């Protein structure tokens, strides 16, 4: 017999969502950051 493996993923952690949002949407104002 085989068991059913669910492919439903849980919602991501809010901390990870916040990090991704910051990385993708925060403007880089520092020339040093580009270096």
PDB file of N, CA, C and O in Angstrom:
ATOM      1  N   UNK A   1       0.829  -1.188   0.000  1.00  0.00           N
ATOM      2  CA  UNK A   1       0.000   0.000   0.000  1.00  0.00           C
ATOM      3  C   UNK A   1       0.870   1.247   0.000  1.00  0.00           C
ATOM      4  O   UNK A   1       1.915   1.283   0.629  1.00  0.00           O
ATOM      5  N   UNK A   2       0.411   2.243  -0.682  1.00  0.00           N
ATOM      6  CA  UNK A   2       1.129   3.510  -0.650  1.00  0.00           C
ATOM      7  C   UNK A   2       0.283   4.535   0.099  1.00  0.00           C
ATOM      8  O   UNK A   2      -0.938   4.460   0.118  1.00  0.00           O
ATOM      9  N   UNK A   3       0.966   5.479   0.684  1.00  0.00           N
ATOM     10  CA  UNK A   3       0.251   6.529   1.399  1.00  0.00           C
ATOM     11  C   UNK A   3       0.149   7.762   0.516  1.00  0.00           C
ATOM     12  O   UNK A   3       1.000   8.009  -0.330  1.00  0.00           O
ATOM     13  N   UNK A   4      -0.890   8.503   0.720  1.00  0.00           N
ATOM     14  CA  UNK A   4      -1.120   9.717  -0.052  1.00  0.00           C
ATOM     15  C   UNK A   4      -0.248  10.840   0.504  1.00  0.00           C
ATOM     16  O   UNK A   4      -0.254  11.107   1.695  1.00  0.00           O
ATOM     17  N   UNK A   5       0.508  11.490  -0.361  1.00  0.00           N
ATOM     18  CA  UNK A   5       1.335  12.624   0.041  1.00  0.00           C
ATOM     19  C   UNK A   5       0.675  13.885  -0.498  1.00  0.00           C
ATOM     20  O   UNK A   5       0.485  14.032  -1.712  1.00  0.00           O
ATOM     21  N   UNK A   6       0.345  14.770   0.399  1.00  0.00           N
ATOM     22  CA  UNK A   6      -0.344  16.000   0.015  1.00  0.00           C
ATOM     23  C   UNK A   6       0.627  16.973  -0.629  1.00  0.00           C
ATOM     24  O   UNK A   6       1.763  17.134  -0.191  1.00  0.00           O
ATOM     25  N   UNK A   7       0.192  17.631  -1.685  1.00  0.00           N
ATOM     26  CA  UNK A   7       1.024  18.639  -2.324  1.00  0.00           C
ATOM     27  C   UNK A   7       0.564  20.048  -1.955  1.00  0.00           C
ATOM     28  O   UNK A   7       0.986  21.022  -2.553  1.00  0.00           O
ATOM     29  N   UNK A   8      -0.292  20.152  -0.961  1.00  0.00           N
ATOM     30  CA  UNK A   8      -0.765  21.446  -0.487  1.00  0.00           C
ATOM     31  C   UNK A   8       0.279  22.010   0.461  1.00  0.00           C
ATOM     32  O   UNK A   8       0.654  21.380   1.442  1.00  0.00           O
ATOM     33  N   UNK A   9       0.753  23.200   0.124  1.00  0.00           N
ATOM     34  CA  UNK A   9       1.788  23.823   0.954  1.00  0.00           C
ATOM     35  C   UNK A   9       1.151  24.775   1.962  1.00  0.00           C
ATOM     36  O   UNK A   9       0.173  25.446   1.656  1.00  0.00           O
ATOM     37  N   UNK A  10       1.750  24.863   3.135  1.00  0.00           N
ATOM     38  CA  UNK A  10       1.240  25.827   4.114  1.00  0.00           C
ATOM     39  C   UNK A  10       1.613  27.252   3.693  1.00  0.00           C
ATOM     40  O   UNK A  10       2.484  27.460   2.844  1.00  0.00           O
ATOM     41  N   UNK A  11       0.964  28.213   4.279  1.00  0.00           N
ATOM     42  CA  UNK A  11       1.292  29.610   4.016  1.00  0.00           C
ATOM     43  C   UNK A  11       2.720  29.878   4.494  1.00  0.00           C
ATOM     44  O   UNK A  11       3.161  29.307   5.483  1.00  0.00           O
ATOM     45  N   UNK A  12       3.469  30.740   3.795  1.00  0.00           N
ATOM     46  CA  UNK A  12       4.835  31.038   4.226  1.00  0.00           C
ATOM     47  C   UNK A  12       4.842  31.826   5.532  1.00  0.00           C
ATOM     48  O   UNK A  12       3.877  32.531   5.850  1.00  0.00           O
ATOM     49  N   UNK A  13       5.937  31.721   6.263  1.00  0.00           N
ATOM     50  CA  UNK A  13       6.087  32.462   7.505  1.00  0.00           C
ATOM     51  C   UNK A  13       6.098  33.961   7.204  1.00  0.00           C
ATOM     52  O   UNK A  13       6.658  34.411   6.203  1.00  0.00           O
ATOM     53  N   UNK A  14       5.516  34.740   8.086  1.00  0.00           N
ATOM     54  CA  UNK A  14       5.431  36.180   7.871  1.00  0.00           C
ATOM     55  C   UNK A  14       6.812  36.821   7.815  1.00  0.00           C
ATOM     56  O   UNK A  14       7.026  37.773   7.062  1.00  0.00           O
ATOM     57  N   UNK A  15       7.754  36.296   8.568  1.00  0.00           N
ATOM     58  CA  UNK A  15       9.119  36.848   8.535  1.00  0.00           C
ATOM     59  C   UNK A  15       9.709  36.704   7.134  1.00  0.00           C
ATOM     60  O   UNK A  15      10.316  37.651   6.608  1.00  0.00           O
ATOM     61  N   UNK A  16       9.530  35.571   6.496  1.00  0.00           N
ATOM     62  CA  UNK A  16      10.038  35.374   5.147  1.00  0.00           C
ATOM     63  C   UNK A  16       9.335  36.290   4.154  1.00  0.00           C
ATOM     64  O   UNK A  16       9.964  36.841   3.255  1.00  0.00           O
ATOM     65  N   UNK A  17       8.047  36.474   4.315  1.00  0.00           N
ATOM     66  CA  UNK A  17       7.290  37.369   3.439  1.00  0.00           C
ATOM     67  C   UNK A  17       7.812  38.795   3.582  1.00  0.00           C
ATOM     68  O   UNK A  17       8.008  39.502   2.597  1.00  0.00           O
ATOM     69  N   UNK A  18       8.090  39.209   4.806  1.00  0.00           N
ATOM     70  CA  UNK A  18       8.604  40.557   5.047  1.00  0.00           C
ATOM     71  C   UNK A  18       9.989  40.749   4.436  1.00  0.00           C
ATOM     72  O   UNK A  18      10.276  41.801   3.871  1.00  0.00           O
ATOM     73  N   UNK A  19      10.843  39.753   4.535  1.00  0.00           N
ATOM     74  CA  UNK A  19      12.195  39.838   3.968  1.00  0.00           C
ATOM     75  C   UNK A  19      12.116  39.950   2.450  1.00  0.00           C
ATOM     76  O   UNK A  19      12.778  40.789   1.848  1.00  0.00           O
ATOM     77  N   UNK A  20      11.311  39.129   1.827  1.00  0.00           N
ATOM     78  CA  UNK A  20      11.179  39.161   0.370  1.00  0.00           C
ATOM     79  C   UNK A  20      10.600  40.498  -0.081  1.00  0.00           C
ATOM     80  O   UNK A  20      11.067  41.094  -1.054  1.00  0.00           O
ATOM     81  N   UNK A  21       9.614  40.985   0.633  1.00  0.00           N
ATOM     82  CA  UNK A  21       9.027  42.279   0.300  1.00  0.00           C
ATOM     83  C   UNK A  21      10.070  43.389   0.388  1.00  0.00           C
ATOM     84  O   UNK A  21      10.143  44.254  -0.480  1.00  0.00           O
ATOM     85  N   UNK A  22      10.888  43.359   1.413  1.00  0.00           N
ATOM     86  CA  UNK A  22      11.946  44.369   1.577  1.00  0.00           C
ATOM     87  C   UNK A  22      12.958  44.283   0.440  1.00  0.00           C
ATOM     88  O   UNK A  22      13.331  45.286  -0.154  1.00  0.00           O
ATOM     89  N   UNK A  23      13.407  43.086   0.124  1.00  0.00           N
ATOM     90  CA  UNK A  23      14.431  42.896  -0.916  1.00  0.00           C
ATOM     91  C   UNK A  23      13.910  43.333  -2.286  1.00  0.00           C
ATOM     92  O   UNK A  23      14.630  43.973  -3.059  1.00  0.00           O
ATOM     93  N   UNK A  24      12.671  43.011  -2.582  1.00  0.00           N
ATOM     94  CA  UNK A  24      12.133  43.312  -3.903  1.00  0.00           C
ATOM     95  C   UNK A  24      11.647  44.748  -4.067  1.00  0.00           C
ATOM     96  O   UNK A  24      11.648  45.275  -5.179  1.00  0.00           O
ATOM     97  N   UNK A  25      11.236  45.389  -2.975  1.00  0.00           N
ATOM     98  CA  UNK A  25      10.540  46.670  -3.111  1.00  0.00           C
ATOM     99  C   UNK A  25      11.227  47.854  -2.448  1.00  0.00           C
ATOM    100  O   UNK A  25      10.762  48.976  -2.606  1.00  0.00           O
ATOM    101  N   UNK A  26      12.291  47.627  -1.716  1.00  0.00           N
ATOM    102  CA  UNK A  26      12.951  48.736  -1.027  1.00  0.00           C
ATOM    103  C   UNK A  26      13.958  49.396  -1.963  1.00  0.00           C
ATOM    104  O   UNK A  26      14.843  48.727  -2.496  1.00  0.00           O
ATOM    105  N   UNK A  27      13.852  50.714  -2.179  1.00  0.00           N
ATOM    106  CA  UNK A  27      14.807  51.384  -3.067  1.00  0.00           C
ATOM    107  C   UNK A  27      16.198  51.463  -2.428  1.00  0.00           C
ATOM    108  O   UNK A  27      16.325  51.640  -1.221  1.00  0.00           O
ATOM    109  N   UNK A  28      17.217  51.322  -3.239  1.00  0.00           N
ATOM    110  CA  UNK A  28      18.594  51.424  -2.764  1.00  0.00           C
ATOM    111  C   UNK A  28      19.061  52.846  -3.022  1.00  0.00           C
ATOM    112  O   UNK A  28      19.182  53.273  -4.160  1.00  0.00           O
ATOM    113  N   UNK A  29      19.301  53.590  -1.946  1.00  0.00           N
ATOM    114  CA  UNK A  29      19.671  54.998  -2.047  1.00  0.00           C
ATOM    115  C   UNK A  29      21.152  55.237  -1.846  1.00  0.00           C
ATOM    116  O   UNK A  29      21.635  56.344  -2.040  1.00  0.00           O
ATOM    117  N   UNK A  30      21.889  54.221  -1.462  1.00  0.00           N
ATOM    118  CA  UNK A  30      23.296  54.384  -1.125  1.00  0.00           C
ATOM    119  C   UNK A  30      24.191  53.874  -2.244  1.00  0.00           C
ATOM    120  O   UNK A  30      24.026  52.755  -2.732  1.00  0.00           O
ATOM    121  N   UNK A  31      25.172  54.695  -2.634  1.00  0.00           N
ATOM    122  CA  UNK A  31      26.143  54.255  -3.630  1.00  0.00           C
ATOM    123  C   UNK A  31      26.998  53.118  -3.059  1.00  0.00           C
ATOM    124  O   UNK A  31      27.418  52.222  -3.789  1.00  0.00           O
ATOM    125  N   UNK A  32      27.224  53.154  -1.762  1.00  0.00           N
ATOM    126  CA  UNK A  32      28.009  52.102  -1.106  1.00  0.00           C
ATOM    127  C   UNK A  32      27.315  50.749  -1.219  1.00  0.00           C
ATOM    128  O   UNK A  32      27.965  49.723  -1.400  1.00  0.00           O
ATOM    129  N   UNK A  33      25.992  50.752  -1.185  1.00  0.00           N
ATOM    130  CA  UNK A  33      25.241  49.494  -1.300  1.00  0.00           C
ATOM    131  C   UNK A  33      25.440  48.855  -2.657  1.00  0.00           C
ATOM    132  O   UNK A  33      25.449  47.631  -2.789  1.00  0.00           O
ATOM    133  N   UNK A  34      25.590  49.665  -3.704  1.00  0.00           N
ATOM    134  CA  UNK A  34      25.813  49.140  -5.038  1.00  0.00           C
ATOM    135  C   UNK A  34      27.212  48.566  -5.198  1.00  0.00           C
ATOM    136  O   UNK A  34      27.429  47.682  -6.015  1.00  0.00           O
ATOM    137  N   UNK A  35      28.161  49.094  -4.431  1.00  0.00           N
ATOM    138  CA  UNK A  35      29.534  48.577  -4.499  1.00  0.00           C
ATOM    139  C   UNK A  35      29.619  47.244  -3.817  1.00  0.00           C
ATOM    140  O   UNK A  35      30.236  46.335  -4.201  1.00  0.00           O
TER     141      UNK A  35
END
